[in-house]
Amino acid sequence: IEKLISPIILRRRVKDVGHSLPKRIDVPVPIVMTQEEASYYENGRLATEKDFGLVDMHIDKIQKLRMFCTHPMVYDSTFAGADPIMLSNKYARMCELLEEIFLYREKVIVFTSFSKMINIIVEDVRRRFNVYTNYIDGSVASSKRQEIVDVFSSVAGSAVLVLNPTAAGSGLNITAAN
């Protein structure tokens, strides 16, 4: 099969092209939950532990807690309609970073595993910052993905592309974002 597909697929590995990329800079920024966030999370964790015990806590229950850590609106639909920035210090920090990025008229890629979070980011960032915002997740046809990247890349000024890591790992070439 390699002989059939190799003429149409370009695969680059970091070890092959890494020398031409700028050095990666990681800046750890601890985010502390508000007392309300921490209390809400702890109540959910204790309820899950009570229902299933630590030994029988299945991956789907851990996933629920992971959803909360992404944003309370992803975890609990009763928060629908609220301002996302008011419910999560983590989201508020992301918006601060976006504001700085937009000040320099740069583009940004945001990764998240949850479709609900993609929706929250896309809707809120469009409204809050009035910049081009789009997404690629499993619901976007493979044939449309590069088209979305091309539009994102061609936008003059700031733009946001929200990606599900699984869907985005399918050969997209995104070089427009810093």
CSV table of C-alpha atoms in Angstrom, one decimal:
chain,number,residue,atom,x,y,z
A,1,ILE,CA,0.0,0.0,0.0
A,2,GLU,CA,2.9,2.3,0.6
A,3,LYS,CA,3.8,2.3,-3.1
A,4,LEU,CA,0.3,3.4,-3.9
A,5,ILE,CA,-0.1,6.2,-1.4
A,6,SER,CA,3.5,7.6,-1.1
A,7,PRO,CA,3.2,9.8,-4.3
A,8,ILE,CA,0.2,11.6,-2.8
A,9,ILE,CA,1.1,11.9,0.9
A,10,LEU,CA,3.8,14.0,2.3
A,11,ARG,CA,4.8,12.9,5.8
A,12,ARG,CA,7.3,15.0,7.7
A,13,ARG,CA,8.7,14.1,11.0
A,14,VAL,CA,10.0,16.4,13.6
A,15,LYS,CA,13.4,14.6,13.5
A,16,ASP,CA,13.5,15.5,9.7
A,17,VAL,CA,12.4,19.1,9.8
A,18,GLY,CA,13.0,20.1,13.5
A,19,HIS,CA,16.2,21.8,12.7
A,20,SER,CA,14.3,24.4,10.6
A,21,LEU,CA,11.7,25.1,13.3
A,22,PRO,CA,12.2,27.8,16.0
A,23,LYS,CA,13.1,26.5,19.4
A,24,ARG,CA,9.9,25.7,21.4
A,25,ILE,CA,9.3,27.8,24.4
A,26,ASP,CA,7.2,26.5,27.2
A,27,VAL,CA,6.0,28.9,29.9
A,28,PRO,CA,4.3,27.1,32.7
A,29,VAL,CA,1.5,29.2,34.2
A,30,PRO,CA,-0.2,27.7,37.2
A,31,ILE,CA,-3.9,28.4,37.3
A,32,VAL,CA,-5.6,28.2,40.7
A,33,MET,CA,-9.3,27.4,40.8
A,34,THR,CA,-11.5,29.8,42.6
A,35,GLN,CA,-13.0,28.6,45.9
A,36,GLU,CA,-16.3,28.1,44.1
A,37,GLU,CA,-14.7,26.0,41.3
A,38,ALA,CA,-12.7,23.9,43.7
A,39,SER,CA,-15.8,23.2,45.8
A,40,TYR,CA,-17.9,22.3,42.8
A,41,TYR,CA,-15.1,20.0,41.5
A,42,GLU,CA,-14.6,18.4,44.9
A,43,ASN,CA,-18.4,17.7,45.2
A,44,GLY,CA,-18.4,16.0,41.8
A,45,ARG,CA,-15.3,14.0,42.6
A,46,LEU,CA,-16.7,12.8,46.0
A,47,ALA,CA,-20.0,11.9,44.4
A,48,THR,CA,-18.3,9.8,41.7
A,49,GLU,CA,-16.0,8.2,44.3
A,50,LYS,CA,-19.1,7.4,46.5
A,51,ASP,CA,-21.0,5.9,43.6
A,52,PHE,CA,-18.2,3.8,42.2
A,53,GLY,CA,-15.3,3.7,44.8
A,54,LEU,CA,-11.8,4.4,43.9
A,55,VAL,CA,-11.2,0.8,42.6
A,56,ASP,CA,-14.2,0.8,40.3
A,57,MET,CA,-13.9,4.4,39.0
A,58,HIS,CA,-14.1,3.8,35.3
A,59,ILE,CA,-12.5,5.9,32.6
A,60,ASP,CA,-15.9,7.5,31.8
A,61,LYS,CA,-16.1,8.9,35.3
A,62,ILE,CA,-12.6,10.2,35.3
A,63,GLN,CA,-13.4,11.7,31.9
A,64,LYS,CA,-16.3,13.7,33.5
A,65,LEU,CA,-13.9,15.2,36.0
A,66,ARG,CA,-11.5,16.0,33.1
A,67,MET,CA,-14.4,17.8,31.4
A,68,PHE,CA,-14.9,19.9,34.5
A,69,CYS,CA,-11.2,20.9,34.5
A,70,THR,CA,-11.6,22.0,30.9
A,71,HIS,CA,-14.5,24.2,31.8
A,72,PRO,CA,-17.5,23.9,34.1
A,73,MET,CA,-19.8,24.5,31.1
A,74,VAL,CA,-18.5,21.4,29.5
A,75,TYR,CA,-19.2,19.3,32.6
A,76,ASP,CA,-22.6,20.7,33.5
A,77,SER,CA,-25.2,22.0,31.0
A,78,THR,CA,-27.0,24.1,33.7
A,79,PHE,CA,-24.3,26.7,33.1
A,80,ALA,CA,-25.4,27.2,29.5
A,81,GLY,CA,-25.9,30.9,28.7
A,82,ALA,CA,-23.5,32.1,31.3
A,83,ASP,CA,-20.4,34.1,30.5
A,84,PRO,CA,-17.6,31.5,30.2
A,85,ILE,CA,-15.0,33.9,31.5
A,86,MET,CA,-16.9,34.2,34.8
A,87,LEU,CA,-17.0,30.5,35.5
A,88,SER,CA,-13.3,29.5,35.0
A,89,ASN,CA,-10.0,31.0,35.9
A,90,LYS,CA,-8.4,28.8,33.2
A,91,TYR,CA,-10.7,30.2,30.5
A,92,ALA,CA,-10.2,33.8,31.8
A,93,ARG,CA,-6.4,33.3,31.5
A,94,MET,CA,-6.8,32.0,27.9
A,95,CYS,CA,-8.8,35.1,27.1
A,96,GLU,CA,-6.0,37.3,28.5
A,97,LEU,CA,-3.5,35.5,26.3
A,98,LEU,CA,-5.8,35.9,23.3
A,99,GLU,CA,-6.1,39.6,24.0
A,100,GLU,CA,-2.3,39.9,24.0
A,101,ILE,CA,-2.0,37.9,20.7
A,102,PHE,CA,-4.7,40.0,19.0
A,103,LEU,CA,-2.9,43.2,20.1
A,104,TYR,CA,-0.1,42.1,17.8
A,105,ARG,CA,-2.5,41.0,15.1
A,106,GLU,CA,-1.3,37.5,15.3
A,107,LYS,CA,-3.1,34.1,14.7
A,108,VAL,CA,-3.5,31.4,17.3
A,109,ILE,CA,-4.4,27.7,17.4
A,110,VAL,CA,-6.2,26.4,20.4
A,111,PHE,CA,-6.4,22.6,21.1
A,112,THR,CA,-9.2,20.9,23.0
A,113,SER,CA,-10.5,17.4,23.1
A,114,PHE,CA,-14.2,18.2,23.8
A,115,SER,CA,-16.7,19.3,21.2
A,116,LYS,CA,-18.6,21.3,23.8
A,117,MET,CA,-15.5,23.3,24.5
A,118,ILE,CA,-14.9,23.9,20.8
A,119,ASN,CA,-18.4,25.4,20.6
A,120,ILE,CA,-17.8,27.6,23.7
A,121,ILE,CA,-14.5,28.9,22.4
A,122,VAL,CA,-15.7,29.6,18.9
A,123,GLU,CA,-18.9,31.4,19.9
A,124,ASP,CA,-17.4,33.3,22.8
A,125,VAL,CA,-14.2,34.4,21.0
A,126,ARG,CA,-16.1,35.6,18.0
A,127,ARG,CA,-18.4,37.6,20.2
A,128,ARG,CA,-15.8,38.9,22.7
A,129,PHE,CA,-13.0,39.7,20.2
A,130,ASN,CA,-14.7,40.0,16.9
A,131,VAL,CA,-12.0,38.0,15.0
A,132,TYR,CA,-12.2,35.2,12.5
A,133,THR,CA,-12.8,32.0,14.4
A,134,ASN,CA,-13.3,28.5,13.1
A,135,TYR,CA,-12.7,24.9,14.1
A,136,ILE,CA,-11.8,21.4,13.0
A,137,ASP,CA,-13.1,18.4,14.8
A,138,GLY,CA,-14.5,15.0,13.8
A,139,SER,CA,-17.7,16.5,12.4
A,140,VAL,CA,-15.7,18.4,9.7
A,141,ALA,CA,-15.3,16.3,6.6
A,142,SER,CA,-11.6,15.5,5.8
A,143,SER,CA,-12.0,17.1,2.4
A,144,LYS,CA,-13.0,20.4,4.0
A,145,ARG,CA,-10.2,20.6,6.6
A,146,GLN,CA,-7.5,22.0,4.4
A,147,GLU,CA,-9.9,24.5,3.1
A,148,ILE,CA,-10.6,25.8,6.6
A,149,VAL,CA,-6.8,26.0,7.3
A,150,ASP,CA,-6.3,27.9,4.0
A,151,VAL,CA,-9.0,30.5,4.9
A,152,PHE,CA,-7.5,30.8,8.4
A,153,SER,CA,-4.1,31.4,6.9
A,154,SER,CA,-5.3,34.0,4.4
A,155,VAL,CA,-7.1,36.2,7.0
A,156,ALA,CA,-5.3,39.5,7.3
A,157,GLY,CA,-4.8,40.1,11.0
A,158,SER,CA,-5.9,38.1,14.0
A,159,ALA,CA,-7.7,34.7,13.8
A,160,VAL,CA,-8.3,31.7,15.9
A,161,LEU,CA,-8.5,28.1,14.8
A,162,VAL,CA,-9.8,25.6,17.4
A,163,LEU,CA,-8.6,22.0,16.8
A,164,ASN,CA,-9.5,18.7,18.2
A,165,PRO,CA,-6.0,17.0,18.4
A,166,THR,CA,-7.3,13.7,16.9
A,167,ALA,CA,-9.0,15.4,13.9
A,168,ALA,CA,-6.2,17.8,13.3
A,169,GLY,CA,-3.6,15.1,13.3
A,170,SER,CA,-4.6,14.1,9.8
A,171,GLY,CA,-1.9,15.8,7.6
A,172,LEU,CA,-2.9,19.4,7.9
A,173,ASN,CA,-0.2,22.0,7.2
A,174,ILE,CA,-0.8,25.0,9.4
A,175,THR,CA,2.0,27.6,9.4
A,176,ALA,CA,0.1,30.9,9.8
A,177,ALA,CA,-0.2,30.8,13.6
A,178,ASN,CA,2.5,31.8,16.0
